[in-house]
mmCIF file of C-alpha atoms in Angstrom:
data_model
loop_
_atom_site.group_PDB
_atom_site.id
_atom_site.type_symbol
_atom_site.label_atom_id
_atom_site.label_comp_id
_atom_site.label_asym_id
_atom_site.label_seq_id
_atom_site.Cartn_x
_atom_site.Cartn_y
_atom_site.Cartn_z
ATOM 1 C CA MET S 86 63.152 15.727 68.550
ATOM 2 C CA PHE S 87 63.083 12.409 66.779
ATOM 3 C CA LYS S 88 59.497 11.492 67.723
ATOM 4 C CA PHE S 89 58.633 11.967 64.045
ATOM 5 C CA PHE S 90 60.806 8.939 63.212
ATOM 6 C CA GLU S 91 58.633 6.545 65.062
ATOM 7 C CA PRO S 92 58.841 3.409 62.893
ATOM 8 C CA ASN S 93 55.337 2.222 63.263
ATOM 9 C CA LYS S 94 53.736 5.553 62.229
ATOM 10 C CA ILE S 95 56.195 5.848 59.288
ATOM 11 C CA PHE S 96 55.301 2.390 58.019
ATOM 12 C CA LEU S 97 51.658 3.324 57.677
ATOM 13 C CA ILE S 98 52.400 6.616 55.945
ATOM 14 C CA ASN S 99 54.991 5.036 53.676
ATOM 15 C CA SER S 100 52.685 2.448 52.474
ATOM 16 C CA LYS S 101 50.139 5.083 51.384
ATOM 17 C CA VAL S 102 52.665 7.575 49.926
ATOM 18 C CA THR S 103 54.500 4.987 47.799
ATOM 19 C CA LYS S 104 51.519 4.716 45.402
ATOM 20 C CA TYR S 105 51.349 8.418 44.755
ATOM 21 C CA VAL S 106 55.070 8.743 44.234
ATOM 22 C CA LEU S 107 55.024 5.991 41.742
ATOM 23 C CA PHE S 108 52.221 7.681 39.864
ATOM 24 C CA LEU S 109 53.970 11.077 39.954
ATOM 25 C CA PHE S 110 57.245 9.446 38.939
ATOM 26 C CA ILE S 111 55.664 7.898 35.768
ATOM 27 C CA ILE S 112 54.096 11.274 34.783
ATOM 28 C CA VAL S 113 57.285 13.285 35.268
ATOM 29 C CA LEU S 114 59.437 10.726 33.569
ATOM 30 C CA SER S 115 57.192 10.630 30.611
ATOM 31 C CA ILE S 116 57.158 14.429 30.275
ATOM 32 C CA GLY S 117 60.941 14.480 30.811
ATOM 33 C CA LEU S 118 61.719 11.787 28.209
ATOM 34 C CA LEU S 119 59.397 13.501 25.655
ATOM 35 C CA GLU S 120 61.164 16.828 26.276
ATOM 36 C CA ALA S 121 64.601 15.258 26.253
ATOM 37 C CA LEU S 122 64.283 12.914 23.330
ATOM 38 C CA VAL S 123 61.844 14.657 21.046
ATOM 39 C CA LEU S 124 61.131 18.262 21.797
ATOM 40 C CA SER S 125 64.521 19.684 22.823
ATOM 41 C CA PRO S 126 66.831 20.775 20.031
ATOM 42 C CA GLU S 127 70.100 19.173 19.046
ATOM 43 C CA ASP S 128 73.333 20.792 20.095
ATOM 44 C CA TYR S 129 75.282 22.924 17.629
ATOM 45 C CA LYS S 130 78.382 20.869 18.143
ATOM 46 C CA GLN S 131 77.517 17.484 19.528
ATOM 47 C CA SER S 132 74.177 17.238 17.618
ATOM 48 C CA HIS S 133 72.081 14.483 19.024
ATOM 49 C CA SER S 134 74.550 13.024 21.372
ATOM 50 C CA VAL S 135 73.680 15.989 23.753
ATOM 51 C CA ARG S 136 70.620 13.990 24.679
ATOM 52 C CA ILE S 137 72.786 11.568 26.784
ATOM 53 C CA MET S 138 73.438 14.593 29.025
ATOM 54 C CA TYR S 139 69.748 14.516 30.209
ATOM 55 C CA VAL S 140 70.418 11.185 31.865
ATOM 56 C CA HIS S 141 74.119 11.544 32.701
ATOM 57 C CA VAL S 142 73.956 14.858 34.595
ATOM 58 C CA PRO S 143 70.793 14.149 36.777
ATOM 59 C CA ALA S 144 72.248 10.640 37.584
ATOM 60 C CA ALA S 145 75.480 12.210 38.731
ATOM 61 C CA TRP S 146 73.770 14.891 40.762
ATOM 62 C CA ILE S 147 71.483 12.535 42.569
ATOM 63 C CA SER S 148 74.243 9.973 43.340
ATOM 64 C CA ILE S 149 76.420 12.753 44.853
ATOM 65 C CA GLY S 150 73.331 14.220 46.689
ATOM 66 C CA ILE S 151 72.380 10.919 48.159
ATOM 67 C CA PHE S 152 75.909 10.166 49.330
ATOM 68 C CA SER S 153 76.024 13.641 51.067
ATOM 69 C CA SER S 154 72.670 12.888 52.751
ATOM 70 C CA ILE S 155 73.911 9.455 53.884
ATOM 71 C CA ALA S 156 76.995 11.116 55.402
ATOM 72 C CA PHE S 157 74.989 13.835 57.261
ATOM 73 C CA LEU S 158 72.551 11.215 58.573
ATOM 74 C CA SER S 159 75.517 9.212 59.711
ATOM 75 C CA MET S 160 76.948 12.118 61.586
ATOM 76 C CA GLY S 161 73.436 12.404 63.153
ATOM 77 C CA VAL S 162 73.618 8.671 64.037
ATOM 78 C CA PHE S 163 76.905 9.324 65.785
ATOM 79 C CA ILE S 164 76.032 12.524 67.574
ATOM 80 C CA PHE S 165 72.492 11.811 68.677
ATOM 81 C CA LYS S 166 72.814 7.904 68.931
ATOM 82 C CA ASN S 167 69.704 7.688 66.825
ATOM 83 C CA LYS S 168 69.600 4.368 65.130
ATOM 84 C CA ASN S 169 66.675 5.207 62.967
ATOM 85 C CA LEU S 170 68.714 7.613 61.002
ATOM 86 C CA SER S 171 71.077 4.782 59.975
ATOM 87 C CA LEU S 172 68.055 2.814 58.758
ATOM 88 C CA ILE S 173 67.220 5.871 56.545
ATOM 89 C CA SER S 174 70.744 5.984 55.205
ATOM 90 C CA LYS S 175 70.770 2.279 54.561
ATOM 91 C CA SER S 176 67.588 2.631 52.540
ATOM 92 C CA LEU S 177 68.928 5.631 50.519
ATOM 93 C CA ALA S 178 72.040 3.920 49.433
ATOM 94 C CA PRO S 179 70.917 1.506 46.749
ATOM 95 C CA SER S 180 69.448 4.104 44.401
ATOM 96 C CA GLY S 181 72.514 6.388 44.786
ATOM 97 C CA PHE S 182 74.692 3.446 43.932
ATOM 98 C CA ILE S 183 72.716 2.580 40.784
ATOM 99 C CA PHE S 184 72.625 6.341 39.682
ATOM 100 C CA ASN S 185 76.462 6.356 40.103
ATOM 101 C CA ILE S 186 76.864 3.527 37.725
ATOM 102 C CA VAL S 187 74.449 5.089 35.332
ATOM 103 C CA ALA S 188 76.423 8.372 35.362
ATOM 104 C CA LEU S 189 79.685 6.507 34.639
ATOM 105 C CA VAL S 190 78.217 4.409 31.843
ATOM 106 C CA THR S 191 76.395 7.193 30.137
ATOM 107 C CA GLY S 192 79.476 9.285 30.396
ATOM 108 C CA ALA S 193 81.548 6.622 28.678
ATOM 109 C CA ILE S 194 78.930 6.346 25.913
ATOM 110 C CA TRP S 195 78.923 10.085 25.426
ATOM 111 C CA GLY S 196 82.740 10.159 25.419
ATOM 112 C CA ILE S 197 83.151 7.998 22.380
ATOM 113 C CA PRO S 198 81.578 10.375 19.837
ATOM 114 C CA THR S 199 82.674 13.596 21.533
ATOM 115 C CA TRP S 200 86.151 13.081 23.123
ATOM 116 C CA GLY S 201 87.250 10.098 20.912
ATOM 117 C CA THR S 202 87.744 7.899 23.961
ATOM 118 C CA TRP S 203 85.313 6.301 26.320
ATOM 119 C CA TRP S 204 87.531 6.571 29.381
ATOM 120 C CA ALA S 205 90.130 8.928 30.749
ATOM 121 C CA TRP S 206 91.761 8.880 34.104
ATOM 122 C CA ASP S 207 91.117 12.551 34.761
ATOM 123 C CA ALA S 208 90.232 13.964 38.113
ATOM 124 C CA ARG S 209 86.475 14.138 37.605
ATOM 125 C CA ILE S 210 86.041 10.530 36.429
ATOM 126 C CA THR S 211 88.467 9.063 38.940
ATOM 127 C CA SER S 212 86.827 10.864 41.891
ATOM 128 C CA MET S 213 83.319 9.454 40.606
ATOM 129 C CA VAL S 214 84.928 5.930 40.577
ATOM 130 C CA ILE S 215 86.124 6.538 44.154
ATOM 131 C CA LEU S 216 82.539 7.501 45.094
ATOM 132 C CA LEU S 217 81.312 4.294 43.539
ATOM 133 C CA LEU S 218 83.886 2.322 45.602
ATOM 134 C CA PHE S 219 82.569 4.206 48.753
ATOM 135 C CA TYR S 220 79.040 3.110 47.936
ATOM 136 C CA LEU S 221 80.137 -0.366 47.246
ATOM 137 C CA ILE S 222 82.034 -0.665 50.613
ATOM 138 C CA TYR S 223 79.085 1.019 52.395
ATOM 139 C CA LEU S 224 76.566 -1.440 51.001
ATOM 140 C CA LEU S 225 78.773 -4.458 51.575
ATOM 141 C CA SER S 226 79.469 -3.609 55.121
ATOM 142 C CA TRP S 227 75.676 -3.623 55.826
ATOM 143 C CA ARG S 228 75.753 -7.235 54.590
ATOM 144 C CA ILE S 229 78.916 -8.394 56.035
ATOM 145 C CA PHE S 230 78.342 -7.545 59.788
ATOM 146 C CA ASP S 231 75.588 -9.564 61.370
ATOM 147 C CA ASN S 232 75.738 -7.640 64.484
ATOM 148 C CA ASN S 233 73.464 -4.627 63.916
ATOM 149 C CA ASP S 234 75.313 -2.259 66.267
ATOM 150 C CA LYS S 235 78.581 -2.967 64.727
ATOM 151 C CA ALA S 236 77.220 -2.570 61.201
ATOM 152 C CA ILE S 237 75.646 0.874 62.168
ATOM 153 C CA LYS S 238 79.058 2.031 63.520
ATOM 154 C CA ILE S 239 81.153 0.860 60.606
ATOM 155 C CA THR S 240 78.773 2.041 57.841
ATOM 156 C CA SER S 241 78.593 5.459 59.528
ATOM 157 C CA ILE S 242 82.287 5.837 59.657
ATOM 158 C CA ILE S 243 82.594 4.857 55.924
ATOM 159 C CA ALA S 244 80.074 7.455 54.925
ATOM 160 C CA ILE S 245 81.737 10.229 57.116
ATOM 161 C CA PHE S 246 85.140 9.433 55.533
ATOM 162 C CA GLY S 247 83.628 9.343 52.048
ATOM 163 C CA VAL S 248 81.940 12.730 52.205
ATOM 164 C CA ILE S 249 85.417 14.241 51.797
ATOM 165 C CA ASN S 250 85.251 13.065 48.262
ATOM 166 C CA VAL S 251 82.168 15.084 47.430
ATOM 167 C CA PRO S 252 83.701 18.461 47.304
ATOM 168 C CA ILE S 253 86.544 16.881 45.307
ATOM 169 C CA ILE S 254 84.145 15.711 42.614
ATOM 170 C CA LYS S 255 82.465 19.013 42.558
ATOM 171 C CA PHE S 256 85.650 21.146 42.107
ATOM 172 C CA SER S 257 87.841 18.610 40.354
ATOM 173 C CA VAL S 258 87.113 20.421 37.041
ATOM 174 C CA ASP S 259 88.181 23.799 38.532
ATOM 175 C CA TRP S 260 91.257 22.644 40.555
ATOM 176 C CA TRP S 261 92.945 20.661 37.937
ATOM 177 C CA THR S 262 92.879 20.280 34.092
ATOM 178 C CA THR S 263 90.507 17.510 33.154
ATOM 179 C CA LEU S 264 89.194 16.120 30.006
ATOM 180 C CA HIS S 265 85.735 16.512 31.504
ATOM 181 C CA GLN S 266 84.212 20.052 30.828
ATOM 182 C CA PRO S 267 83.606 22.447 33.643
ATOM 183 C CA SER S 268 80.162 22.878 35.191
ATOM 184 C CA SER S 269 77.683 24.583 32.867
ATOM 185 C CA ILE S 270 75.228 25.457 35.704
ATOM 186 C CA ASN S 271 76.721 27.772 38.270
ATOM 187 C CA ILE S 272 74.969 29.575 41.145
ATOM 188 C CA LEU S 273 77.155 32.594 40.992
ATOM 189 C CA SER S 274 77.875 33.100 37.351
ATOM 190 C CA LYS S 275 75.814 32.765 34.065
ATOM 191 C CA THR S 276 74.482 29.420 33.077
ATOM 192 C CA SER S 277 75.955 28.226 29.708
ATOM 193 C CA ILE S 278 73.225 25.861 28.776
ATOM 194 C CA HIS S 279 70.477 27.291 26.623
ATOM 195 C CA SER S 280 67.067 27.397 28.235
ATOM 196 C CA SER S 281 65.517 24.980 25.629
ATOM 197 C CA MET S 282 68.072 22.352 27.023
ATOM 198 C CA LEU S 283 67.756 23.394 30.691
ATOM 199 C CA ILE S 284 64.122 22.591 30.907
ATOM 200 C CA PRO S 285 64.467 18.847 29.983
ATOM 201 C CA LEU S 286 67.380 18.642 32.304
ATOM 202 C CA ALA S 287 65.411 20.055 35.165
ATOM 203 C CA ILE S 288 62.416 17.739 34.529
ATOM 204 C CA MET S 289 64.746 14.644 34.248
ATOM 205 C CA THR S 290 66.417 15.623 37.500
ATOM 206 C CA ALA S 291 62.987 15.837 39.174
ATOM 207 C CA ALA S 292 62.040 12.350 37.654
ATOM 208 C CA PHE S 293 65.211 10.732 38.866
ATOM 209 C CA ALA S 294 64.695 12.238 42.342
ATOM 210 C CA LEU S 295 61.257 10.856 42.493
ATOM 211 C CA PHE S 296 62.613 7.428 41.406
ATOM 212 C CA SER S 297 65.116 7.620 44.295
ATOM 213 C CA LEU S 298 62.395 8.526 46.712
ATOM 214 C CA LEU S 299 60.279 5.609 45.501
ATOM 215 C CA ILE S 300 63.105 3.052 45.863
ATOM 216 C CA PHE S 301 63.896 4.601 49.294
ATOM 217 C CA LEU S 302 60.293 4.259 50.554
ATOM 218 C CA MET S 303 60.129 0.701 49.284
ATOM 219 C CA LYS S 304 63.469 -0.286 50.884
ATOM 220 C CA TYR S 305 62.704 1.460 54.066
ATOM 221 C CA ASN S 306 59.373 -0.368 54.519
ATOM 222 C CA THR S 307 61.204 -3.704 53.769
ATOM 223 C CA GLU S 308 63.650 -2.750 56.655
ATOM 224 C CA LEU S 309 60.835 -1.995 59.003
ATOM 225 C CA ILE S 310 59.136 -5.286 58.183
ATOM 226 C CA LYS S 311 62.512 -7.057 58.906
ATOM 227 C CA ILE S 312 62.710 -5.432 62.324
ATOM 228 C CA LYS S 313 59.100 -6.374 63.113
ATOM 229 C CA ASN S 314 59.660 -9.953 62.096
ATOM 230 C CA LYS S 315 62.540 -10.101 64.552
ATOM 231 C CA GLY S 316 59.997 -9.226 67.348
ATOM 232 C CA LEU S 317 61.495 -5.943 68.091
ATOM 233 C CA ASP S 318 59.161 -3.062 68.778
ATOM 234 C CA ARG S 319 61.579 -0.391 68.093
ATOM 235 C CA LEU S 320 65.185 -0.028 67.006
ATOM 236 C CA MET X 1 69.285 21.652 75.341
ATOM 237 C CA TYR X 2 71.722 18.826 74.420
ATOM 238 C CA GLY X 3 73.952 17.107 76.914
ATOM 239 C CA LYS X 4 77.644 17.539 77.285
ATOM 240 C CA LYS X 5 78.231 14.175 75.455
ATOM 241 C CA VAL X 6 76.427 15.407 72.438
ATOM 242 C CA LYS X 7 78.507 18.473 72.241
ATOM 243 C CA LEU X 8 81.658 16.559 72.650
ATOM 244 C CA ARG X 9 80.613 14.178 69.758
ATOM 245 C CA ILE X 10 79.986 17.243 67.482
ATOM 246 C CA LEU X 11 83.389 18.519 68.340
ATOM 247 C CA PHE X 12 84.890 15.054 67.632
ATOM 248 C CA ILE X 13 83.112 14.836 64.255
ATOM 249 C CA SER X 14 84.291 18.352 63.250
ATOM 250 C CA LEU X 15 87.929 17.568 64.230
ATOM 251 C CA LEU X 16 87.822 14.228 62.404
ATOM 252 C CA LEU X 17 86.479 15.887 59.257
ATOM 253 C CA LEU X 18 89.211 18.611 59.585
ATOM 254 C CA ILE X 19 91.934 15.959 59.908
ATOM 255 C CA ILE X 20 90.741 13.922 56.904
ATOM 256 C CA SER X 21 90.273 17.118 54.754
ATOM 257 C CA LEU X 22 93.730 18.385 55.556
ATOM 258 C CA THR X 23 95.374 14.938 54.902
ATOM 259 C CA VAL X 24 93.569 14.514 51.518
ATOM 260 C CA PHE X 25 94.457 18.140 50.689
ATOM 261 C CA LEU X 26 98.145 17.492 51.419
ATOM 262 C CA ILE X 27 98.188 14.169 49.514
ATOM 263 C CA LEU X 28 96.452 15.797 46.448
ATOM 264 C CA LYS X 29 98.790 18.903 46.666
ATOM 265 C CA SER X 30 101.873 16.756 46.526
ATOM 266 C CA LEU X 31 100.470 14.603 43.700
ATOM 267 C CA GLU X 32 99.326 17.606 41.720
ATOM 268 C CA GLU X 33 101.677 16.742 38.799
ATOM 269 C CA ASN X 34 99.813 13.372 38.393
ATOM 270 C CA VAL X 35 96.333 14.597 39.067
ATOM 271 C CA VAL X 36 96.228 17.119 36.204
ATOM 272 C CA TYR X 37 95.177 15.468 33.001
ATOM 273 C CA PHE X 38 97.140 17.649 30.634
ATOM 274 C CA LYS X 39 99.596 20.602 30.573
ATOM 275 C CA SER X 40 99.253 23.847 28.847
ATOM 276 C CA PRO X 41 101.733 24.901 26.177
ATOM 277 C CA THR X 42 103.052 27.581 28.520
ATOM 278 C CA GLU X 43 103.857 24.889 31.207
ATOM 279 C CA ILE X 44 105.712 22.996 28.474
ATOM 280 C CA LYS X 45 107.727 26.031 27.778
ATOM 281 C CA THR X 46 108.813 26.245 31.419
ATOM 282 C CA LEU X 47 109.791 22.560 31.771
ATOM 283 C CA ASN X 48 113.243 22.091 33.102
ATOM 284 C CA GLU X 49 113.979 18.971 31.073
ATOM 285 C CA ILE X 50 112.164 17.106 28.349
ATOM 286 C CA GLN X 51 111.292 13.620 29.459
ATOM 287 C CA SER X 52 110.931 10.784 27.085
ATOM 288 C CA LYS X 53 107.707 9.767 28.768
ATOM 289 C CA LYS X 54 104.309 10.221 27.261
ATOM 290 C CA ILE X 55 102.788 13.585 27.923
ATOM 291 C CA ARG X 56 99.544 15.306 27.383
ATOM 292 C CA VAL X 57 99.186 18.794 26.094
ATOM 293 C CA GLY X 58 95.915 20.608 26.053
ATOM 294 C CA GLY X 59 94.552 23.943 24.703
ATOM 295 C CA MET X 60 92.757 25.397 21.754
ATOM 296 C CA VAL X 61 93.441 24.447 18.203
ATOM 297 C CA LYS X 62 94.868 27.642 16.663
ATOM 298 C CA LYS X 63 92.564 29.037 13.964
ATOM 299 C CA LYS X 64 93.909 28.433 10.380
ATOM 300 C CA SER X 65 96.635 26.217 11.645
ATOM 301 C CA VAL X 66 95.407 22.759 10.653
ATOM 302 C CA VAL X 67 97.276 21.378 7.685
ATOM 303 C CA ILE X 68 96.192 17.926 6.451
ATOM 304 C CA LYS X 69 98.777 15.960 4.328
ATOM 305 C CA SER X 70 98.330 12.501 2.951
ATOM 306 C CA ASN X 71 98.289 10.589 6.127
ATOM 307 C CA GLU X 72 99.385 13.236 8.600
ATOM 308 C CA ILE X 73 97.775 16.187 10.250
ATOM 309 C CA ASN X 74 99.600 19.195 11.636
ATOM 310 C CA PHE X 75 98.192 21.847 13.837
ATOM 311 C CA VAL X 76 99.077 24.260 16.581
ATOM 312 C CA ILE X 77 97.881 24.075 20.081
ATOM 313 C CA THR X 78 97.610 27.467 21.821
ATOM 314 C CA ASP X 79 96.650 28.723 25.237
ATOM 315 C CA LEU X 80 96.695 32.279 23.817
ATOM 316 C CA LYS X 81 100.051 32.834 25.515
ATOM 317 C CA SER X 82 102.257 30.095 24.105
ATOM 318 C CA GLU X 83 101.961 27.660 21.196
ATOM 319 C CA ILE X 84 103.195 24.160 20.464
ATOM 320 C CA ASN X 85 103.269 22.385 17.037
ATOM 321 C CA VAL X 86 101.622 18.933 16.910
ATOM 322 C CA THR X 87 102.020 16.190 14.334
ATOM 323 C CA TYR X 88 99.635 13.234 14.199
ATOM 324 C CA SER X 89 98.852 10.466 11.852
ATOM 325 C CA GLY X 90 95.530 8.807 12.239
ATOM 326 C CA SER X 91 91.894 9.811 12.513
ATOM 327 C CA VAL X 92 90.812 12.727 14.775
ATOM 328 C CA PRO X 93 87.548 12.786 16.640
ATOM 329 C CA ASN X 94 84.554 14.431 15.005
ATOM 330 C CA LEU X 95 84.530 17.382 17.298
ATOM 331 C CA PHE X 96 88.062 18.255 16.468
ATOM 332 C CA THR X 97 87.867 21.766 14.878
ATOM 333 C CA GLU X 98 89.813 24.912 14.768
ATOM 334 C CA GLY X 99 89.219 27.248 17.732
ATOM 335 C CA LYS X 100 87.905 24.435 20.034
ATOM 336 C CA GLY X 101 89.461 22.534 22.830
ATOM 337 C CA VAL X 102 91.843 19.576 22.185
ATOM 338 C CA VAL X 103 94.138 17.254 24.207
ATOM 339 C CA ALA X 104 96.989 15.746 22.370
ATOM 340 C CA GLU X 105 98.855 12.760 23.937
ATOM 341 C CA GLY X 106 102.400 11.880 22.643
ATOM 342 C CA PHE X 107 106.068 12.433 22.945
ATOM 343 C CA LEU X 108 107.767 15.766 23.021
ATOM 344 C CA LYS X 109 110.632 16.399 20.562
ATOM 345 C CA ASP X 110 111.445 19.729 21.937
ATOM 346 C CA ARG X 111 109.517 22.553 23.782
ATOM 347 C CA ASN X 112 107.826 23.486 20.516
ATOM 348 C CA TYR X 113 107.022 20.193 18.976
ATOM 349 C CA LEU X 114 104.873 17.213 19.985
ATOM 350 C CA VAL X 115 104.585 14.002 18.038
ATOM 351 C CA ALA X 116 101.003 12.818 19.058
ATOM 352 C CA THR X 117 99.872 9.264 19.335
ATOM 353 C CA LYS X 118 96.294 9.971 20.327
ATOM 354 C CA ILE X 119 94.101 13.103 19.920
ATOM 355 C CA LEU X 120 91.067 13.732 22.073
ATOM 356 C CA ALA X 121 88.572 16.540 21.568
ATOM 357 C CA LYS X 122 87.761 18.508 24.691
ATOM 358 C CA HIS X 123 84.146 19.725 24.793
ATOM 359 C CA ASP X 124 83.434 23.074 26.462
ATOM 360 C CA GLU X 125 80.638 23.799 28.884
ATOM 361 C CA ASN X 126 78.493 25.677 26.265
ATOM 362 C CA TYR X 127 75.259 23.890 25.093
ATOM 363 C CA MET X 128 72.959 25.515 22.635
ATOM 364 C CA PRO X 129 70.903 24.689 19.558
ATOM 365 C CA PRO X 130 72.433 25.540 16.077
ATOM 366 C CA GLU X 131 70.099 28.485 15.473
ATOM 367 C CA VAL X 132 71.259 30.224 18.619
ATOM 368 C CA LYS X 133 74.869 29.565 17.681
ATOM 369 C CA GLU X 134 74.266 31.097 14.303
ATOM 370 C CA ALA X 135 72.536 34.137 15.848
ATOM 371 C CA LEU X 136 75.509 34.646 18.119
ATOM 372 C CA GLY X 137 77.955 34.250 15.342
ATOM 373 C CA ASP X 138 76.344 36.958 13.377
ATOM 374 C CA LYS X 139 77.044 39.587 15.957
#
């Protein structure tokens, strides 16, 4: 089942794919920024500060998405004893961590002109801070434990525990009263973002996803080189 | 297709997740009072006792209720069921308008009156260009 994850093969494919991903990322980001900063209209209420949303929302989505992926991969590590999956999760984590910080910082910047405060300890923001702490402890434990087997075990446990926080983030705005507004994009009900604002949001999400993929591929290759240098054929 | 060990591990993970979820659920349920960011005017009405602690009340600014005096602003927060009067001296955020969301932080004098020390505007989930808003407003 996991033949596909043969490190040597992946290394060769990765090295080729990285260039194309970078190229694609630059194109999508340029279109996204043009749409978000120039072509899209201002909001009837927030005027131009709505443009912060085009960075804030994709960053939040991707940081949550990456953490969920790490958690599922970690479950795979535990269930199938496949160590390569933990290498993938390890390589995914840095961009998710960075996007989590981006989401919090842009949210604070947006909060000043709209809410009148840059920070509120409401359920949404607090749960995002908890996610950031989980990312932090996850990344730290990869560095702290020299013994690879031990690091794999501990990081997997952290990710599996942390995934409980993901639905809390998602539904915090529905379960409790929060200063943060509820989701505008819903699968079941009508979307409350006008289409002229939805398009730049979608393009920026694609751009950020490509950026994460790029960082992931680079980090993953670095990890593979590290393993090779240690004189190990496989994990 | 998979061995017995794999199946046991899947069971283990499922149970572990169930335990953590239930624990977190119970903790959050018991802390609900502190997890909510603000209370609605209706909840204020049903309070057993008025505490001298700071409290946040949220809802909609009632239309035509904002009265601005020299250095004081008075308005009514409503959740369409109950209402509460708010007094505040200081500057309000730009997005503070009648008919929109607001969170007032301050001290309750009684169940109908709050002296606010901070006013926050609550933004809703609607995003649209001004032209669309105008077109909607004309209807």
